[in-house]
Structure formats: C-alpha cells, structure tokens
mmCIF file of C-alpha atoms in Angstrom:
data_model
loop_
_atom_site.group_PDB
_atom_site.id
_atom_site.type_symbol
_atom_site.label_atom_id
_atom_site.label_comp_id
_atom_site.label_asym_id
_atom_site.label_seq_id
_atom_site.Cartn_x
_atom_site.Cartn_y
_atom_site.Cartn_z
ATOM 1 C CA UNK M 1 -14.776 25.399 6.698
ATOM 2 C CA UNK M 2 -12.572 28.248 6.992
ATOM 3 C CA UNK M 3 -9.768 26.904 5.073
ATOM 4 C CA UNK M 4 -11.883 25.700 2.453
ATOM 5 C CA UNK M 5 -13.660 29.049 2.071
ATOM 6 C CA UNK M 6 -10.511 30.610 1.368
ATOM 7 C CA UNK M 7 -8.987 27.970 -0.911
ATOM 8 C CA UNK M 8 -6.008 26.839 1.415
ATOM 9 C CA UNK M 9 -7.480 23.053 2.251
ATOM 10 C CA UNK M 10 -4.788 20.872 1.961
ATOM 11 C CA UNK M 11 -6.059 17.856 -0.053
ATOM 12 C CA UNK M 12 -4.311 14.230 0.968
ATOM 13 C CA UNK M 13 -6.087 12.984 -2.708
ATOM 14 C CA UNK M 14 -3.561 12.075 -5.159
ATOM 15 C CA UNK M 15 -0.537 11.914 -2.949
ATOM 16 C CA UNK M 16 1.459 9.924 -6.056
ATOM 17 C CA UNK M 17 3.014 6.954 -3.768
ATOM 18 C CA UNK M 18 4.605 4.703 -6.015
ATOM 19 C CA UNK M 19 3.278 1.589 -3.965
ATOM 20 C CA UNK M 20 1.659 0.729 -0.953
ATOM 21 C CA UNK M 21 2.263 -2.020 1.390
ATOM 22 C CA UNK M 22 -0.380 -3.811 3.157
ATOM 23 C CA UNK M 23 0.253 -6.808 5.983
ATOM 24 C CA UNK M 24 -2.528 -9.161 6.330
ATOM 25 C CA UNK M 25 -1.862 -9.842 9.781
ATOM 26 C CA UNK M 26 0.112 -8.197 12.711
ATOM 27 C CA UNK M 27 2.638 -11.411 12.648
ATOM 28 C CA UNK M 28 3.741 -10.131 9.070
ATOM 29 C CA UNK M 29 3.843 -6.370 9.893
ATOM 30 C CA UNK M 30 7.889 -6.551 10.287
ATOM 31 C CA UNK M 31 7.955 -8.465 6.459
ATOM 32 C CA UNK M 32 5.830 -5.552 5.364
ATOM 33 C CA UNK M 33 8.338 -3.056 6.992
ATOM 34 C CA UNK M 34 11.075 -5.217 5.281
ATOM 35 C CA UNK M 35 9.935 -4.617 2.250
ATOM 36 C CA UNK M 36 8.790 -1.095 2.333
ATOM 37 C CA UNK M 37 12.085 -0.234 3.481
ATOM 38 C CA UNK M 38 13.993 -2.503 0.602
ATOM 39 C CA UNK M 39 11.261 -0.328 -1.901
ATOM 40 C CA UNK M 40 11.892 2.886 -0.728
ATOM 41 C CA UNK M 41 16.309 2.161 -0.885
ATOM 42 C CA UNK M 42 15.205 1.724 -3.999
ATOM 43 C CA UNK M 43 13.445 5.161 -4.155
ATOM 44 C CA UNK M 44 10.391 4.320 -4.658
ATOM 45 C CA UNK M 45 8.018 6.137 -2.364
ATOM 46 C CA UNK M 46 5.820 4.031 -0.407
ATOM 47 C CA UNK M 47 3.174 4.184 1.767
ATOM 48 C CA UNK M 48 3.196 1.431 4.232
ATOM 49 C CA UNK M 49 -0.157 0.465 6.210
ATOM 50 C CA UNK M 50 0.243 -1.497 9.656
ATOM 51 C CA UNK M 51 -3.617 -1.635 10.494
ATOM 52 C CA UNK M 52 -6.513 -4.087 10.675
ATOM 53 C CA UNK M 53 -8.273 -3.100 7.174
ATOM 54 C CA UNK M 54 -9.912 -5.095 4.623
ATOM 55 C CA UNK M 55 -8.003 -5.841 1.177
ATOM 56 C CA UNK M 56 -10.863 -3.932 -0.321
ATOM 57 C CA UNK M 57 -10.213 -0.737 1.205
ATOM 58 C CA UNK M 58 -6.385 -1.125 0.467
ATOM 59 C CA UNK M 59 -7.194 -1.202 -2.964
ATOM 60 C CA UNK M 60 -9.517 1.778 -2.697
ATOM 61 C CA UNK M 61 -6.883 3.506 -0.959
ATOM 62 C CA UNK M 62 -3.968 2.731 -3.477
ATOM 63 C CA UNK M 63 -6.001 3.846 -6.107
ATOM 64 C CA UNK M 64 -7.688 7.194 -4.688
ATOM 65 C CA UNK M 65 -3.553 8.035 -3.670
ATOM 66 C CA UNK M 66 -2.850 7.223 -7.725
ATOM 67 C CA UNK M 67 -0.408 4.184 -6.450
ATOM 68 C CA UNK M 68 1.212 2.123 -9.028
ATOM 69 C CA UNK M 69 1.391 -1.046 -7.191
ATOM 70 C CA UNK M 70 -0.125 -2.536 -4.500
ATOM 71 C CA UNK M 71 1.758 -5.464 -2.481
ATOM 72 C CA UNK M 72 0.285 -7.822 -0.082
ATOM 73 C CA UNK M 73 1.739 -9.504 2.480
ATOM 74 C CA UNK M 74 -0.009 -12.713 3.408
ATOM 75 C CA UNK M 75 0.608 -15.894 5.101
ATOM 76 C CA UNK M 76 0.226 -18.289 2.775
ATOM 77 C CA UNK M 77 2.331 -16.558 0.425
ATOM 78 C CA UNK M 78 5.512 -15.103 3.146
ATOM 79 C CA UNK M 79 5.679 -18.967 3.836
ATOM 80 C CA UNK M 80 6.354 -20.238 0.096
ATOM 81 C CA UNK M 81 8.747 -16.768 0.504
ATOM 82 C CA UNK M 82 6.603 -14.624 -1.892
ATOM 83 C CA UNK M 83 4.534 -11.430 -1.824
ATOM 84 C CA UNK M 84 1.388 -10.387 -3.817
ATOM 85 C CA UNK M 85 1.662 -7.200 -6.304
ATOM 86 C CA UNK M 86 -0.854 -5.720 -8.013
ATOM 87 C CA UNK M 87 -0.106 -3.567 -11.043
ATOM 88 C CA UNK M 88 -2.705 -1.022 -10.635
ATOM 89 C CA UNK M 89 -2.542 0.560 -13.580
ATOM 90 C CA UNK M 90 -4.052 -3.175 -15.818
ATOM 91 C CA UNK M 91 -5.666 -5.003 -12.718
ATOM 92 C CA UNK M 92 -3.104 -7.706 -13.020
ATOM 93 C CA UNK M 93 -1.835 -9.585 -9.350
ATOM 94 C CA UNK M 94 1.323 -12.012 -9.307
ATOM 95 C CA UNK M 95 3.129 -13.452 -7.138
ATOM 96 C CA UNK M 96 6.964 -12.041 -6.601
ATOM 97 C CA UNK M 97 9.453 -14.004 -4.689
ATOM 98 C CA UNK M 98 11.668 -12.083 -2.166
ATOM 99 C CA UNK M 99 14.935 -12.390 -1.349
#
C-alpha cells in the first residue's frame, strides 16, 4: 500500500518480451531451454516458463506481457522435430521445424 500511495509500485504489466516459451511437459523443459537460448542469441528477449500451467494461462500471460509470439513445446510435435508458434499479434499458430 505504501508504495502505491506514493506512486513508486513497480508494475510487471507490459514487460515487452518478444516471445515466450512454454514446455508442455517436464521431459521437454531442456528443448524449451534450447530454444529460448537459440531466440535470445538471436536477441530476441524471451521469457521462458518451466512450470505446470495450462496453455490457457500461457496465452493470457504472453498477451498481458505484450509478447509477440508464443511457442509451444509439445510432444507430439518435438517428435516430428517441430515447435508450435503463435503470432500473437493475428491469432495465427503454425508449426516451425527446428534445427
């Protein structure tokens, strides 16, 4: 209350990542890391999650963070060697291979 009161609450809102990274599963958590870490040496910023959440609440997180893309790691996927992105910004999900 007090640092609201006097206007110096930091707000976590609108943090700008350019994509977040979601595994589906703890087995895929060191893909996800993979390709945070081949996103980021490409400077995008990033915002990796390695928890048990629902896909809905990724999205909802993306979005109140104003992320870009959204990429899903998920089994059925990582074995035919792709990944899930959502472009945010029009709603639209494809599958990207990675290499």
């Amino acid at each position: 209350e007090l640092l609201k009161e006097r206007d110096v609450l930091p707000s976590f809102e609108g943090s700008g990542y350019d994509t977040v990274v979601f595994a589906m599963s703890e087995d895929l958590y060191s893909v996800a890391i993979e390709v945070a870490s081949k996103l980021r040496a490409e400077g995008q910023t990033v915002d990796l999650i390695l928890e048990k959440k629902k896909t809905k609440w990724v999205f909802k997180h993306a979005s109140r963070n104003e992320a870009r893309y959204c990429v899903i790691v998920a089994g059925n996927e990582y074995e035919n060697g792709e990944v899930s992105v959502k472009d945010l910004s029009v709603g639209e999900q494809k599958a990207v291979k990675i290499d």
